[in-house]
Amino acid sequence: MIIFGWGHVTNKQYGATLADNCSNCNNDSWWHLLRNRKWFTLFFIPVIPYKTKYFLMCPVCSQAVELTGSQIERARQLNVLTQGLLNKSISENEYRNQAKKIEVLG
Ligand SMILES: [Zn+2]
């Protein structure tokens, strides 16, 4: 007998991505990039993701904005850059110069 299922959900946190003000809780903070996936499972093991969504989430109140189209790729680039800033592998100047080129929600 083959046991399969739908709707197994996993969330992956990529960490700090975009410095922004939250319209919900009014805090300035680093919004986090989040990936939400729904999986097809076989014998309770997730094998194929059939739905993937990306969000930017306020870490204070968990308000989330869904990213679409090219916003996703830009958010991932900015995430890598922001992680570099936070672990001090790039300078703040370098960060600002690079981040200007990536307008995530534009
Ligand atoms: Zn918030």
PDB file of C-alpha atoms and ligand atoms in Angstrom:
ATOM      1  CA  MET A   1       0.000   0.000   0.000  1.00  0.00           C
ATOM      2  CA  ILE A   2       1.221   3.472  -0.924  1.00  0.00           C
ATOM      3  CA  ILE A   3       0.480   6.246   1.535  1.00  0.00           C
ATOM      4  CA  PHE A   4       0.603   9.736   0.110  1.00  0.00           C
ATOM      5  CA  GLY A   5      -0.610  13.143   1.166  1.00  0.00           C
ATOM      6  CA  TRP A   6      -0.796  16.831   0.372  1.00  0.00           C
ATOM      7  CA  GLY A   7      -0.396  19.958   2.386  1.00  0.00           C
ATOM      8  CA  HIS A   8       2.653  19.231   4.534  1.00  0.00           C
ATOM      9  CA  VAL A   9       3.983  22.751   5.262  1.00  0.00           C
ATOM     10  CA  THR A  10       7.541  23.829   5.943  1.00  0.00           C
ATOM     11  CA  ASN A  11       8.828  27.305   6.719  1.00  0.00           C
ATOM     12  CA  LYS A  12      12.376  28.400   6.156  1.00  0.00           C
ATOM     13  CA  GLN A  13      13.736  31.563   7.785  1.00  0.00           C
ATOM     14  CA  TYR A  14      16.468  33.384   5.896  1.00  0.00           C
ATOM     15  CA  GLY A  15      16.880  36.062   8.556  1.00  0.00           C
ATOM     16  CA  ALA A  16      17.227  39.844   8.404  1.00  0.00           C
ATOM     17  CA  THR A  17      16.705  41.274   4.915  1.00  0.00           C
ATOM     18  CA  LEU A  18      15.195  44.745   4.709  1.00  0.00           C
ATOM     19  CA  ALA A  19      15.311  47.645   7.180  1.00  0.00           C
ATOM     20  CA  ASP A  20      11.806  49.064   7.204  1.00  0.00           C
ATOM     21  CA  ASN A  21       9.100  50.617   9.305  1.00  0.00           C
ATOM     22  CA  CYS A  22       6.113  48.402  10.023  1.00  0.00           C
ATOM     23  CA  SER A  23       2.718  49.982   9.343  1.00  0.00           C
ATOM     24  CA  ASN A  24       1.141  47.550  11.807  1.00  0.00           C
ATOM     25  CA  CYS A  25       3.296  47.917  14.955  1.00  0.00           C
ATOM     26  CA  ASN A  26       5.206  51.074  13.927  1.00  0.00           C
ATOM     27  CA  ASN A  27       8.619  49.595  14.808  1.00  0.00           C
ATOM     28  CA  ASP A  28      11.731  50.141  12.690  1.00  0.00           C
ATOM     29  CA  SER A  29      13.456  46.807  12.350  1.00  0.00           C
ATOM     30  CA  TRP A  30      15.009  44.273  10.003  1.00  0.00           C
ATOM     31  CA  TRP A  31      12.236  42.487   8.170  1.00  0.00           C
ATOM     32  CA  HIS A  32      12.943  38.798   7.736  1.00  0.00           C
ATOM     33  CA  LEU A  33      12.721  36.786   4.550  1.00  0.00           C
ATOM     34  CA  LEU A  34      10.587  33.675   4.920  1.00  0.00           C
ATOM     35  CA  ARG A  35       9.865  30.814   2.528  1.00  0.00           C
ATOM     36  CA  ASN A  36       6.676  28.825   2.929  1.00  0.00           C
ATOM     37  CA  ARG A  37       6.348  25.528   1.041  1.00  0.00           C
ATOM     38  CA  LYS A  38       3.593  22.986   0.642  1.00  0.00           C
ATOM     39  CA  TRP A  39       4.708  19.446  -0.076  1.00  0.00           C
ATOM     40  CA  PHE A  40       3.431  16.288  -1.625  1.00  0.00           C
ATOM     41  CA  THR A  41       4.356  13.490   0.771  1.00  0.00           C
ATOM     42  CA  LEU A  42       5.005   9.820   0.242  1.00  0.00           C
ATOM     43  CA  PHE A  43       4.936   7.621   3.330  1.00  0.00           C
ATOM     44  CA  PHE A  44       4.867  10.860   5.357  1.00  0.00           C
ATOM     45  CA  ILE A  45       8.133  12.042   3.812  1.00  0.00           C
ATOM     46  CA  PRO A  46       7.986  15.376   1.935  1.00  0.00           C
ATOM     47  CA  VAL A  47       9.184  14.635  -1.628  1.00  0.00           C
ATOM     48  CA  ILE A  48       7.912  17.333  -4.004  1.00  0.00           C
ATOM     49  CA  PRO A  49       7.150  20.962  -3.159  1.00  0.00           C
ATOM     50  CA  TYR A  50       4.108  22.037  -5.213  1.00  0.00           C
ATOM     51  CA  LYS A  51       3.566  25.500  -3.817  1.00  0.00           C
ATOM     52  CA  THR A  52       6.240  27.976  -2.737  1.00  0.00           C
ATOM     53  CA  LYS A  53       5.610  31.445  -1.373  1.00  0.00           C
ATOM     54  CA  TYR A  54       8.031  34.060  -0.125  1.00  0.00           C
ATOM     55  CA  PHE A  55       7.244  36.695   2.455  1.00  0.00           C
ATOM     56  CA  LEU A  56       8.922  39.604   4.171  1.00  0.00           C
ATOM     57  CA  MET A  57       7.895  39.484   7.799  1.00  0.00           C
ATOM     58  CA  CYS A  58       8.101  42.042  10.593  1.00  0.00           C
ATOM     59  CA  PRO A  59       9.986  40.259  13.422  1.00  0.00           C
ATOM     60  CA  VAL A  60       8.138  42.286  16.064  1.00  0.00           C
ATOM     61  CA  CYS A  61       4.474  41.613  15.238  1.00  0.00           C
ATOM     62  CA  SER A  62       4.819  38.956  12.468  1.00  0.00           C
ATOM     63  CA  GLN A  63       2.956  41.071   9.917  1.00  0.00           C
ATOM     64  CA  ALA A  64       3.943  39.625   6.526  1.00  0.00           C
ATOM     65  CA  VAL A  65       3.958  40.904   2.950  1.00  0.00           C
ATOM     66  CA  GLU A  66       3.900  38.303   0.194  1.00  0.00           C
ATOM     67  CA  LEU A  67       6.543  38.771  -2.485  1.00  0.00           C
ATOM     68  CA  THR A  68       5.729  38.133  -6.123  1.00  0.00           C
ATOM     69  CA  GLY A  69       7.643  37.854  -9.400  1.00  0.00           C
ATOM     70  CA  SER A  70      11.013  39.601  -9.457  1.00  0.00           C
ATOM     71  CA  GLN A  71      10.584  40.836  -5.861  1.00  0.00           C
ATOM     72  CA  ILE A  72      11.556  37.337  -4.729  1.00  0.00           C
ATOM     73  CA  GLU A  73      14.944  37.326  -6.480  1.00  0.00           C
ATOM     74  CA  ARG A  74      15.681  40.873  -5.297  1.00  0.00           C
ATOM     75  CA  ALA A  75      14.748  39.986  -1.714  1.00  0.00           C
ATOM     76  CA  ARG A  76      17.097  36.991  -1.830  1.00  0.00           C
ATOM     77  CA  GLN A  77      19.957  39.181  -3.101  1.00  0.00           C
ATOM     78  CA  LEU A  78      19.266  41.757  -0.402  1.00  0.00           C
ATOM     79  CA  ASN A  79      19.120  38.986   2.212  1.00  0.00           C
ATOM     80  CA  VAL A  80      22.640  37.822   1.274  1.00  0.00           C
ATOM     81  CA  LEU A  81      23.857  41.423   1.381  1.00  0.00           C
ATOM     82  CA  THR A  82      22.193  42.118   4.753  1.00  0.00           C
ATOM     83  CA  GLN A  83      23.636  38.957   6.261  1.00  0.00           C
ATOM     84  CA  GLY A  84      27.050  40.205   5.063  1.00  0.00           C
ATOM     85  CA  LEU A  85      26.499  43.527   6.822  1.00  0.00           C
ATOM     86  CA  LEU A  86      25.340  41.913  10.047  1.00  0.00           C
ATOM     87  CA  ASN A  87      28.255  39.482  10.225  1.00  0.00           C
ATOM     88  CA  LYS A  88      30.570  42.376   9.285  1.00  0.00           C
ATOM     89  CA  SER A  89      31.953  40.823   6.091  1.00  0.00           C
ATOM     90  CA  ILE A  90      31.002  44.061   4.274  1.00  0.00           C
ATOM     91  CA  SER A  91      31.074  47.675   5.473  1.00  0.00           C
ATOM     92  CA  GLU A  92      28.023  49.909   5.915  1.00  0.00           C
ATOM     93  CA  ASN A  93      29.122  52.044   2.958  1.00  0.00           C
ATOM     94  CA  GLU A  94      29.450  49.012   0.764  1.00  0.00           C
ATOM     95  CA  TYR A  95      26.062  47.833   1.960  1.00  0.00           C
ATOM     96  CA  ARG A  96      24.358  51.130   1.140  1.00  0.00           C
ATOM     97  CA  ASN A  97      25.907  51.227  -2.341  1.00  0.00           C
ATOM     98  CA  GLN A  98      24.858  47.685  -3.144  1.00  0.00           C
ATOM     99  CA  ALA A  99      21.426  47.915  -1.501  1.00  0.00           C
ATOM    100  CA  LYS A 100      20.525  51.004  -3.538  1.00  0.00           C
ATOM    101  CA  LYS A 101      20.609  48.819  -6.655  1.00  0.00           C
ATOM    102  CA  ILE A 102      18.116  46.368  -5.194  1.00  0.00           C
ATOM    103  CA  GLU A 103      14.734  47.973  -4.711  1.00  0.00           C
ATOM    104  CA  VAL A 104      12.824  45.033  -3.289  1.00  0.00           C
ATOM    105  CA  LEU A 105       9.287  46.310  -3.036  1.00  0.00           C
ATOM    106  CA  GLY A 106       9.555  48.775  -5.936  1.00  0.00           C
TER     107      GLY A 106
HETATM  108 ZN    ZN B   1       5.326  44.954  12.989  1.00  0.00          ZN
END
